[in-house]
Short mmCIF file of C-alpha atoms in Angstrom, two decimals:
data_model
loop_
_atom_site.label_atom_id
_atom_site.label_comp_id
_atom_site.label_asym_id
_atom_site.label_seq_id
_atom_site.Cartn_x
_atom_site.Cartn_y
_atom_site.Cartn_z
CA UNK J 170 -118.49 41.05 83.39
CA UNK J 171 -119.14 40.41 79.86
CA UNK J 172 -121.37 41.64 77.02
CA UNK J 173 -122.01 38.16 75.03
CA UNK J 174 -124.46 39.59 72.37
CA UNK J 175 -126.40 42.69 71.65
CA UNK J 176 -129.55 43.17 69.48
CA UNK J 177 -130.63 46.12 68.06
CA UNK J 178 -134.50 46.83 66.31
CA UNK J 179 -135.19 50.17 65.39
CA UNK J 180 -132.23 51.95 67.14
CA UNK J 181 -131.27 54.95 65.09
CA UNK J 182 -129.86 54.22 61.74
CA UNK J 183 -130.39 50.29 62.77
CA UNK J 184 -133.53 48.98 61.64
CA UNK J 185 -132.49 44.96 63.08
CA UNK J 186 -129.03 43.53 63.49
CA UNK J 187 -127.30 41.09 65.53
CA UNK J 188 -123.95 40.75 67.05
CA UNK J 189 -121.78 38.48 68.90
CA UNK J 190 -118.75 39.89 70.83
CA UNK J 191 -115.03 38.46 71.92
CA UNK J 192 -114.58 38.25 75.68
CA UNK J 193 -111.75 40.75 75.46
CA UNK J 194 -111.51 42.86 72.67
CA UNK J 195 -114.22 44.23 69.57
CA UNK J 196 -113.00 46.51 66.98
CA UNK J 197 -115.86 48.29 65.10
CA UNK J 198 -114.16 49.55 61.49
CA UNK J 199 -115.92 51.48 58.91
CA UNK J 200 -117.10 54.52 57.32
CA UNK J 201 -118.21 57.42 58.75
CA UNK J 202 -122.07 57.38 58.83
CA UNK J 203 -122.06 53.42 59.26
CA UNK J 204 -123.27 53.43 62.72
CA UNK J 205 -120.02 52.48 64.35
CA UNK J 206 -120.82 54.88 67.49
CA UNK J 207 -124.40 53.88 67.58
CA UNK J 208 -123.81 50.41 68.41
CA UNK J 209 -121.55 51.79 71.47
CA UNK J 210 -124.05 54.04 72.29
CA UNK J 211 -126.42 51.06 72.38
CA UNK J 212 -124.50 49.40 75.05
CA UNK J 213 -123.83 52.64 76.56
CA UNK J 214 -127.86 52.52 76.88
CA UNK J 215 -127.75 49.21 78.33
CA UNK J 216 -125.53 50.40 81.74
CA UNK J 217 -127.67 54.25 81.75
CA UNK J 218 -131.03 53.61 80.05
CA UNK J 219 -130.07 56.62 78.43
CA UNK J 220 -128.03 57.32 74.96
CA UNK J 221 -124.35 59.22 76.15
CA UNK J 222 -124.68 61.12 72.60
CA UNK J 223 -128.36 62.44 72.86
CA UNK J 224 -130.79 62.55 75.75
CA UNK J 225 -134.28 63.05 73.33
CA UNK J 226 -135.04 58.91 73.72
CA UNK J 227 -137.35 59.95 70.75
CA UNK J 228 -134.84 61.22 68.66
CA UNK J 229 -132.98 57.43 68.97
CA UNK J 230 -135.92 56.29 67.16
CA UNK J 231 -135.13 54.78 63.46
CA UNK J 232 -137.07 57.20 61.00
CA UNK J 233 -139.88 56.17 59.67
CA UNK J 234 -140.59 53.76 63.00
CA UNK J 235 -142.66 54.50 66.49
CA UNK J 236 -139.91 52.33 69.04
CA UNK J 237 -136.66 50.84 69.59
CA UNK J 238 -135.34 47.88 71.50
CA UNK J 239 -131.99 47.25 72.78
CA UNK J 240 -131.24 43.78 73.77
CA UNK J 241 -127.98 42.70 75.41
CA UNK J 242 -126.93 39.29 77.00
CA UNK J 243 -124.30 39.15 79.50
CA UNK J 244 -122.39 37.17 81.95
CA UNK J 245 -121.13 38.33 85.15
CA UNK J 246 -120.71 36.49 88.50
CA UNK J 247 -121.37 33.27 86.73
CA UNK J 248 -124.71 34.36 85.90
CA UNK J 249 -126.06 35.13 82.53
CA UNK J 250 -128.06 38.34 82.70
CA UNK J 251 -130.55 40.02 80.12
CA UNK J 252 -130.84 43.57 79.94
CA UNK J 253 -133.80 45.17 77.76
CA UNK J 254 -134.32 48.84 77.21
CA UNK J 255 -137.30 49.34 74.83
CA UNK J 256 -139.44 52.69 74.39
CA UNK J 257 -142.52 53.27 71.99
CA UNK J 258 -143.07 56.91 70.99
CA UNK J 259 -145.07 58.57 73.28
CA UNK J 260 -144.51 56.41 76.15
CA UNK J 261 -142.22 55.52 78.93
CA UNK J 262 -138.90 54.02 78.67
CA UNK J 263 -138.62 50.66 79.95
CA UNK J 264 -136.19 48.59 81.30
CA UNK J 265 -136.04 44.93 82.00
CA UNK J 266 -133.75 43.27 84.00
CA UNK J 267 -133.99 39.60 83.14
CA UNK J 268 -137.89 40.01 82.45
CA UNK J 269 -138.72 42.59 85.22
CA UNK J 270 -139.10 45.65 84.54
CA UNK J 271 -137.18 47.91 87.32
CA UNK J 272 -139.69 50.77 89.11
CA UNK J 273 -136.63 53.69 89.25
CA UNK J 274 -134.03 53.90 86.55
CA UNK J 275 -131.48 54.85 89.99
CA UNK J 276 -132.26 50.95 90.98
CA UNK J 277 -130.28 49.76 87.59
CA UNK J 278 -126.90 52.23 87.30
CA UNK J 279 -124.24 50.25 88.69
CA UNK J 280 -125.33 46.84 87.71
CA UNK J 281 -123.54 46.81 84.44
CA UNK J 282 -120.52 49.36 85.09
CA UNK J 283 -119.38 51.26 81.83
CA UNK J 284 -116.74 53.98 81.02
CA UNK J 285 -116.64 55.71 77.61
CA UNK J 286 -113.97 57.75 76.00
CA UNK J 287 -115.23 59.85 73.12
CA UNK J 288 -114.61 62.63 71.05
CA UNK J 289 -117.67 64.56 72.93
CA UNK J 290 -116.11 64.26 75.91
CA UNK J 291 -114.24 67.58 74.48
CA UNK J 292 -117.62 68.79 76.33
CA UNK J 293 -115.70 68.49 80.05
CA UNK J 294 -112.99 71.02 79.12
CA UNK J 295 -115.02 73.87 76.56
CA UNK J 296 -118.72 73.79 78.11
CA UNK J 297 -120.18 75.21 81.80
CA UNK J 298 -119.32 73.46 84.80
CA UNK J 299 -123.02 71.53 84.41
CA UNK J 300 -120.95 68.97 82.31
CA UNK J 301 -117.83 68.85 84.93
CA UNK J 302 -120.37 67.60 87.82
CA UNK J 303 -122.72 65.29 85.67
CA UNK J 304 -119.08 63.61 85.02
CA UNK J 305 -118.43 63.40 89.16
CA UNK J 306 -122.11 62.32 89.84
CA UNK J 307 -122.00 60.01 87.60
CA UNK J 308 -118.74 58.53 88.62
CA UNK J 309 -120.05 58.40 92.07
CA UNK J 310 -123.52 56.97 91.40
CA UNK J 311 -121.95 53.89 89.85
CA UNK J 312 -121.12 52.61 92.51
CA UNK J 313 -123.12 54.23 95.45
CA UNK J 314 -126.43 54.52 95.10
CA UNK J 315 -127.41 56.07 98.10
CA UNK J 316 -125.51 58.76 96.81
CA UNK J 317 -127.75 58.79 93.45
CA UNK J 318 -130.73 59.22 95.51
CA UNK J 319 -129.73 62.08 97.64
CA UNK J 320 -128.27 63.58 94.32
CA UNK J 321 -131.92 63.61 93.24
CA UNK J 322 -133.85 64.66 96.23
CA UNK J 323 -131.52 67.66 96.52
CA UNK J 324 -132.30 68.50 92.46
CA UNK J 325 -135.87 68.14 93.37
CA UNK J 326 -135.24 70.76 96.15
CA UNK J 327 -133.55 73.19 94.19
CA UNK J 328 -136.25 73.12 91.80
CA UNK J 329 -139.14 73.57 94.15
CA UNK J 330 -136.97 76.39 96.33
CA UNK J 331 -137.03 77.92 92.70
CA UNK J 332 -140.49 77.57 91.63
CA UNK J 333 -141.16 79.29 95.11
CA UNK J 334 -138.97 82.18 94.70
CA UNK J 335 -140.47 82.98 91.17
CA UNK J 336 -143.84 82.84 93.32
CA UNK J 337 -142.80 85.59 95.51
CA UNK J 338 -141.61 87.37 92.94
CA UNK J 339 -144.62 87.52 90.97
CA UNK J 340 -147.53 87.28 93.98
CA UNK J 341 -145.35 89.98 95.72
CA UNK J 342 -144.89 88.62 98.65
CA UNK J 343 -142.67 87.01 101.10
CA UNK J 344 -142.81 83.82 103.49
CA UNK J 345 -139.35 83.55 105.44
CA UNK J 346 -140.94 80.48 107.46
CA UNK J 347 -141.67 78.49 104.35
CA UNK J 348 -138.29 79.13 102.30
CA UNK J 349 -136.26 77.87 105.13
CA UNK J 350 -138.12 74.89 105.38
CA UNK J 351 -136.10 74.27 101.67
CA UNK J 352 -132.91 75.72 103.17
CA UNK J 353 -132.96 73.24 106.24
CA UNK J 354 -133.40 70.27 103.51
CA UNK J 355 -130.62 71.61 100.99
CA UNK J 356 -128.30 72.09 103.52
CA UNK J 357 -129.07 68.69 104.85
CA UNK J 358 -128.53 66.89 101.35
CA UNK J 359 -126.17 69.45 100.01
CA UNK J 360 -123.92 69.14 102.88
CA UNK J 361 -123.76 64.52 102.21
CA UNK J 362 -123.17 65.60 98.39
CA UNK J 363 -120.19 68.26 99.17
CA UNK J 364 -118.58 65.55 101.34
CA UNK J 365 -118.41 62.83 99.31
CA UNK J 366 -117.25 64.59 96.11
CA UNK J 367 -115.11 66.16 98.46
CA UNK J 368 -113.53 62.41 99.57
CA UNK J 369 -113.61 60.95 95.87
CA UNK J 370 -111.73 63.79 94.57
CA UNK J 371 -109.36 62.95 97.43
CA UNK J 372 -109.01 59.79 95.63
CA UNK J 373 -109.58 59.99 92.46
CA UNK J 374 -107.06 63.24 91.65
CA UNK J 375 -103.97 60.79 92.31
CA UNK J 376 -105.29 58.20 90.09
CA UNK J 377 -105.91 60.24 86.98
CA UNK J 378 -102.27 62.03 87.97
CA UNK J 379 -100.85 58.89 87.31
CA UNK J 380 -102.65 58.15 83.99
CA UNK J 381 -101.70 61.17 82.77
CA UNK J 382 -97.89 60.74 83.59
CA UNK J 383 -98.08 57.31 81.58
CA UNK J 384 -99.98 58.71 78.80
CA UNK J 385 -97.78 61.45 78.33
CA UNK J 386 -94.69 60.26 79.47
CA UNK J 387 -94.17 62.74 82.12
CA UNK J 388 -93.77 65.69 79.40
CA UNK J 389 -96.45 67.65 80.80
CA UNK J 390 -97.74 68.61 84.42
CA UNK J 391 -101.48 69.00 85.08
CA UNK J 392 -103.77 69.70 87.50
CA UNK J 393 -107.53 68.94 88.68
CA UNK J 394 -109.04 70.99 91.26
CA UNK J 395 -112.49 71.00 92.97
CA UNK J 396 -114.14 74.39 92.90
CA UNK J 397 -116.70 74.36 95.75
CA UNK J 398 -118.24 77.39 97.87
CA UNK J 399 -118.80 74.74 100.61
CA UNK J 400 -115.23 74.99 101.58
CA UNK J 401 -114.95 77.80 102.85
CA UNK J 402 -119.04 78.12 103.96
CA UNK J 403 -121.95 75.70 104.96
CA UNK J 404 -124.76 76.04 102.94
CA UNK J 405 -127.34 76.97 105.32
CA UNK J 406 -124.76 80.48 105.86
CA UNK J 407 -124.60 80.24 102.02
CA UNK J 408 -127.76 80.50 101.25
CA UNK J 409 -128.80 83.11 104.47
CA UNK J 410 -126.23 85.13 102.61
CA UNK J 411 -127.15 85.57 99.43
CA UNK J 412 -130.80 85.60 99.87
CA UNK J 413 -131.94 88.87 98.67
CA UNK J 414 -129.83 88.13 95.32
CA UNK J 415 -132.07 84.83 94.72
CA UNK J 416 -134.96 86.91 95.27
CA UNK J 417 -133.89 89.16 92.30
CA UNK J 418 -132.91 86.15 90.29
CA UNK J 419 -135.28 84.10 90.99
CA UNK J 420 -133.32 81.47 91.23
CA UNK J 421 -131.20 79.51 94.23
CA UNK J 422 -127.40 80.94 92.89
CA UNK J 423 -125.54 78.83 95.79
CA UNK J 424 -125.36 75.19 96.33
CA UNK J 425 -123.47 71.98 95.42
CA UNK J 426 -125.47 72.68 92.29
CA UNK J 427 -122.93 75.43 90.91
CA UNK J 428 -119.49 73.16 92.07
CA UNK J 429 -117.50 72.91 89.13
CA UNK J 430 -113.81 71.28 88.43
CA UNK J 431 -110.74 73.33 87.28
CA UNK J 432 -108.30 71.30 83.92
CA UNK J 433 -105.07 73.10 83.74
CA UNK J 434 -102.08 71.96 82.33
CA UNK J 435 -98.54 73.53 83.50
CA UNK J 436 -100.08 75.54 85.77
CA UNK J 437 -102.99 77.44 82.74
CA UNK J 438 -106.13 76.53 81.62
CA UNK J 439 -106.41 73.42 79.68
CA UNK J 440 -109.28 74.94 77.63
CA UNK J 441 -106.73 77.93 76.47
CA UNK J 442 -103.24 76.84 76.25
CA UNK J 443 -103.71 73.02 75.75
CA UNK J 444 -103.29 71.31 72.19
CA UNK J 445 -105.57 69.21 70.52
CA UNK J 446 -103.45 66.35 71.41
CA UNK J 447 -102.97 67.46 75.23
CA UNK J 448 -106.93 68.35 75.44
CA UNK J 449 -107.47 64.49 74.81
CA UNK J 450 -104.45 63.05 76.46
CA UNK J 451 -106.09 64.65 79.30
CA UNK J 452 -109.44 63.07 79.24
CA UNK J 453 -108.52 60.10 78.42
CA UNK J 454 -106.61 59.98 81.24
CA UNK J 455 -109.85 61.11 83.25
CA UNK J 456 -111.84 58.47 81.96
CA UNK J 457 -109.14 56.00 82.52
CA UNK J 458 -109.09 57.39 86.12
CA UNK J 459 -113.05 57.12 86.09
CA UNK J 460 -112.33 53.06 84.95
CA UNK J 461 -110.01 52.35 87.79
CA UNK J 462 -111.98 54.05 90.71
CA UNK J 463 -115.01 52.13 89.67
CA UNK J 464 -113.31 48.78 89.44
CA UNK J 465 -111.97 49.38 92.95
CA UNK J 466 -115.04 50.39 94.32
CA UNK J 467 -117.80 47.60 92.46
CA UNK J 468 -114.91 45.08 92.22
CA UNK J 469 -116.35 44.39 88.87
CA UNK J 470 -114.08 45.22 85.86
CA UNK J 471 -116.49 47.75 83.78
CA UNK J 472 -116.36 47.20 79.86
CA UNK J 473 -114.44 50.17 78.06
CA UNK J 474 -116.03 51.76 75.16
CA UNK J 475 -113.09 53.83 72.85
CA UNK J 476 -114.96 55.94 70.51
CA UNK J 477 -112.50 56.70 67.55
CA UNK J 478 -110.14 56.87 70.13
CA UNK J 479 -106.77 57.33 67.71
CA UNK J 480 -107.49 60.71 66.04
CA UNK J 481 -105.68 63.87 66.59
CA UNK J 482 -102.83 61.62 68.86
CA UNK J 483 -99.27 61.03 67.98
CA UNK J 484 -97.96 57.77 67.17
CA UNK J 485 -96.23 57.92 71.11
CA UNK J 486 -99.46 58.54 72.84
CA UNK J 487 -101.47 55.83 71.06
CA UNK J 488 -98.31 53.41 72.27
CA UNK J 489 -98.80 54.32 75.36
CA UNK J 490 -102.68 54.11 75.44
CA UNK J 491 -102.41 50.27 73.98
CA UNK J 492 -99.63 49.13 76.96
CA UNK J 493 -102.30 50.44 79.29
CA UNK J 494 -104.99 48.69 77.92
CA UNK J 495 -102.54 45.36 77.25
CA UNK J 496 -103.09 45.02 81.20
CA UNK J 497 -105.04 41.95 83.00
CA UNK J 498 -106.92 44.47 85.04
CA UNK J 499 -108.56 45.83 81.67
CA UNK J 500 -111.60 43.69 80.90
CA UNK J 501 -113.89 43.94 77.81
CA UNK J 502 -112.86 46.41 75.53
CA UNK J 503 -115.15 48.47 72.75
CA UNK J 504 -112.99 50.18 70.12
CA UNK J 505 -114.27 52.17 66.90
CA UNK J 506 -112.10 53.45 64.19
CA UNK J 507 -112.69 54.31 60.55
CA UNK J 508 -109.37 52.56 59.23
CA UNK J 509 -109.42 49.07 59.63
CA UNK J 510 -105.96 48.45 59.06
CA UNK J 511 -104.80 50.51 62.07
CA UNK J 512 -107.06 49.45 64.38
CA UNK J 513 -105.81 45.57 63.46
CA UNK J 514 -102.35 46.40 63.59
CA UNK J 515 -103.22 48.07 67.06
CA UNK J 516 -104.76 45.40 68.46
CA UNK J 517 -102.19 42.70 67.20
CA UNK J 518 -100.05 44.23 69.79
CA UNK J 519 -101.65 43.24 72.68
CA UNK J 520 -101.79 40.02 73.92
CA UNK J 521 -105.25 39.22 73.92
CA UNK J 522 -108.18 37.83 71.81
CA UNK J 523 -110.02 39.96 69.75
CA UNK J 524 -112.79 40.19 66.79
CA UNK J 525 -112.94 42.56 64.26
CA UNK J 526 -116.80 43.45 63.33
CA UNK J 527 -116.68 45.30 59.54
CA UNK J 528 -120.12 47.79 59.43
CA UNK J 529 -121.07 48.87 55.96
CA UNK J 530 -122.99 51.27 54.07
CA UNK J 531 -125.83 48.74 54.51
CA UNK J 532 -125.30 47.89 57.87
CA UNK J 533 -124.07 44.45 57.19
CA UNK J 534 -121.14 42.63 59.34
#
């Protein structure tokens, strides 16, 4: 799969601009403020429908404007494809898949598989454990959707098992025949979701084990570790149990909903006793993971975004980063650095073709 072009009206500090990409490998240079990680976020936005940087669509809005458009032209299968995601302000998002215009977002991820590597990924190792399973769901969800769609029903439950403990609470009362209704259908969902994060971890931990070794040469042992009440409990127990707790919360404090994932690194936290350099040796190796489980599973080589990708890594690491990339498996690669010269001299290593797209102050190429 290949991203041929990509036009941009009205996307954040873009007001129009065109751009026409090498089949292997696109190096974004510039200064900082140029919009190099805009324009990845803009393909980012083709895969998701939604920006990887910040959720308000709104807010990706040029100033001064009332909508965006994102237009990208691709090939995969032999088949060119044409991927619009426009919004107005005020209005729905809307995504077009060669002209149509999709009913459910869910219907789109996986058609044009993506993995990005970016300095706010820092987010998986120092924020709550919300970011740790939006990073396995969406792994997951790439390439089974089924898996997307229970994802959301069991949300939706959560939600409305919520709303009707905050009823109770207020109302003073109490229906035991109506909240189990809501247990029956989270255990039901929550019990498909546990399993199959359960199996991908079973997976995916030896695969980003093995990234890690390469990136770091072995100098270093880590570990990743799903943290889920389900293993030791089902849910319908789960939630039987701590039933008078949610009705002092208000809230439903057990569920697939409050998994999380542990990062250490020689046997401590990541988040404590890693270094700068470790922190994203180990997330890059995640995301490289995330790259190779989704190209085994959609048989589609996803394009690879690398958002300044070289900062705060040795000279060794970023060696090791460009052999791994300098493979046949890789396919189209993103990369965005603010010195030119070291992303060329980079890139002249590996053996394929690439293009080097200059971004200025006035958003020329």
């Amino acid at each position: 799969m290949i991203l041929k072009s990509l036009s941009l009206i009205n996307y954040k500090n873009f007001e129009s601009i065109n751009f026409e990409f090498d089949d292997k490998i696109n190096c974004l240079v510039g200064n900082n403020g140029v919009g190099k990680t805009n324009i990845l976020d803009a393909i980012y936005h083709l895969s998701f429908g939604k920006s990887y940087f910040n959720p308000f669509t709104s807010q990706n809005i040029r100033h001064g404007t009332d909508f965006f458009v994102i237009d990208g032209h691709y090939e995969k299968d032999d088949r060119d494809e044409k991927v619009i995601v426009s919004t107005k302000r005020g209005q729905k998002k809307v995504i077009k898949r060669n002209g149509k215009v999709y009913d459910t977002l869910s219907e789109h991820i996986g058609f044009l598989p993506l993995v990005i590597i970016s300095p706010a990924d820092r987010d998986l190792i120092t924020e709550g454990s919300d970011t740790r399973r939006k990073f396995i769901d969406g792994v997951i969800s790439q390439s089974d959707q089924n898996y997307l769609i229970t994802l959301l029903k069991y949300t939706k439950l959560v939600a409305q098992r919520n709303a009707l403990l905050k009823y109770f609470a207020v109302n003073n009362t109490f229906d035991t025949a109506q909240l189990k209704i809501y247990d029956e259908q989270l255990y039901e969902h929550g019990s498909i979701i546990y399993k199959r994060r359960a199996d991908f971890l079973e997976t995916f931990i030896p695969i980003f084990l093995d990234r890690y070794q390469t990136i770091s040469s072995g100098e270093e042992t880590v570990s990743l570790a799903y943290q889920s009440k389900l293993a030791e409990n089902n849910l319908l127990s789960l939630l039987e149990q701590n039933l008078a707790k949610d009705r002092i919360l208000q809230y439903t404090s057990v569920g697939v909903h409050k998994d999380d994932l542990s990062f250490e690194i020689d046997g401590y936290p990541i988040k404590k006793f890693g270094s700068q350099g470790q922190q994203k040796s180990f997330l890059i190796a995640l995301k490289l993971a995330q790259f190779d489980f989704i190209k085994k599973q959609s048989k589609v080589s996803p394009i690879l975004l690398l958002d300044d990708i070289f900062d705060k890594l040795d000279e060794k690491r970023v060696e090791h980063i460009v052999k791994l990339v300098d493979d046949k498996n890789f396919g189209q690669l993103f990369i965005s650095d603010t010195h030119a010269d070291r992303t060329e001299e980079v890139v002249k290593k590996i053996s394929q073709s690439y293009k080097i797209i200059k971004l200025e102050n006035n958003n020329g190429t």
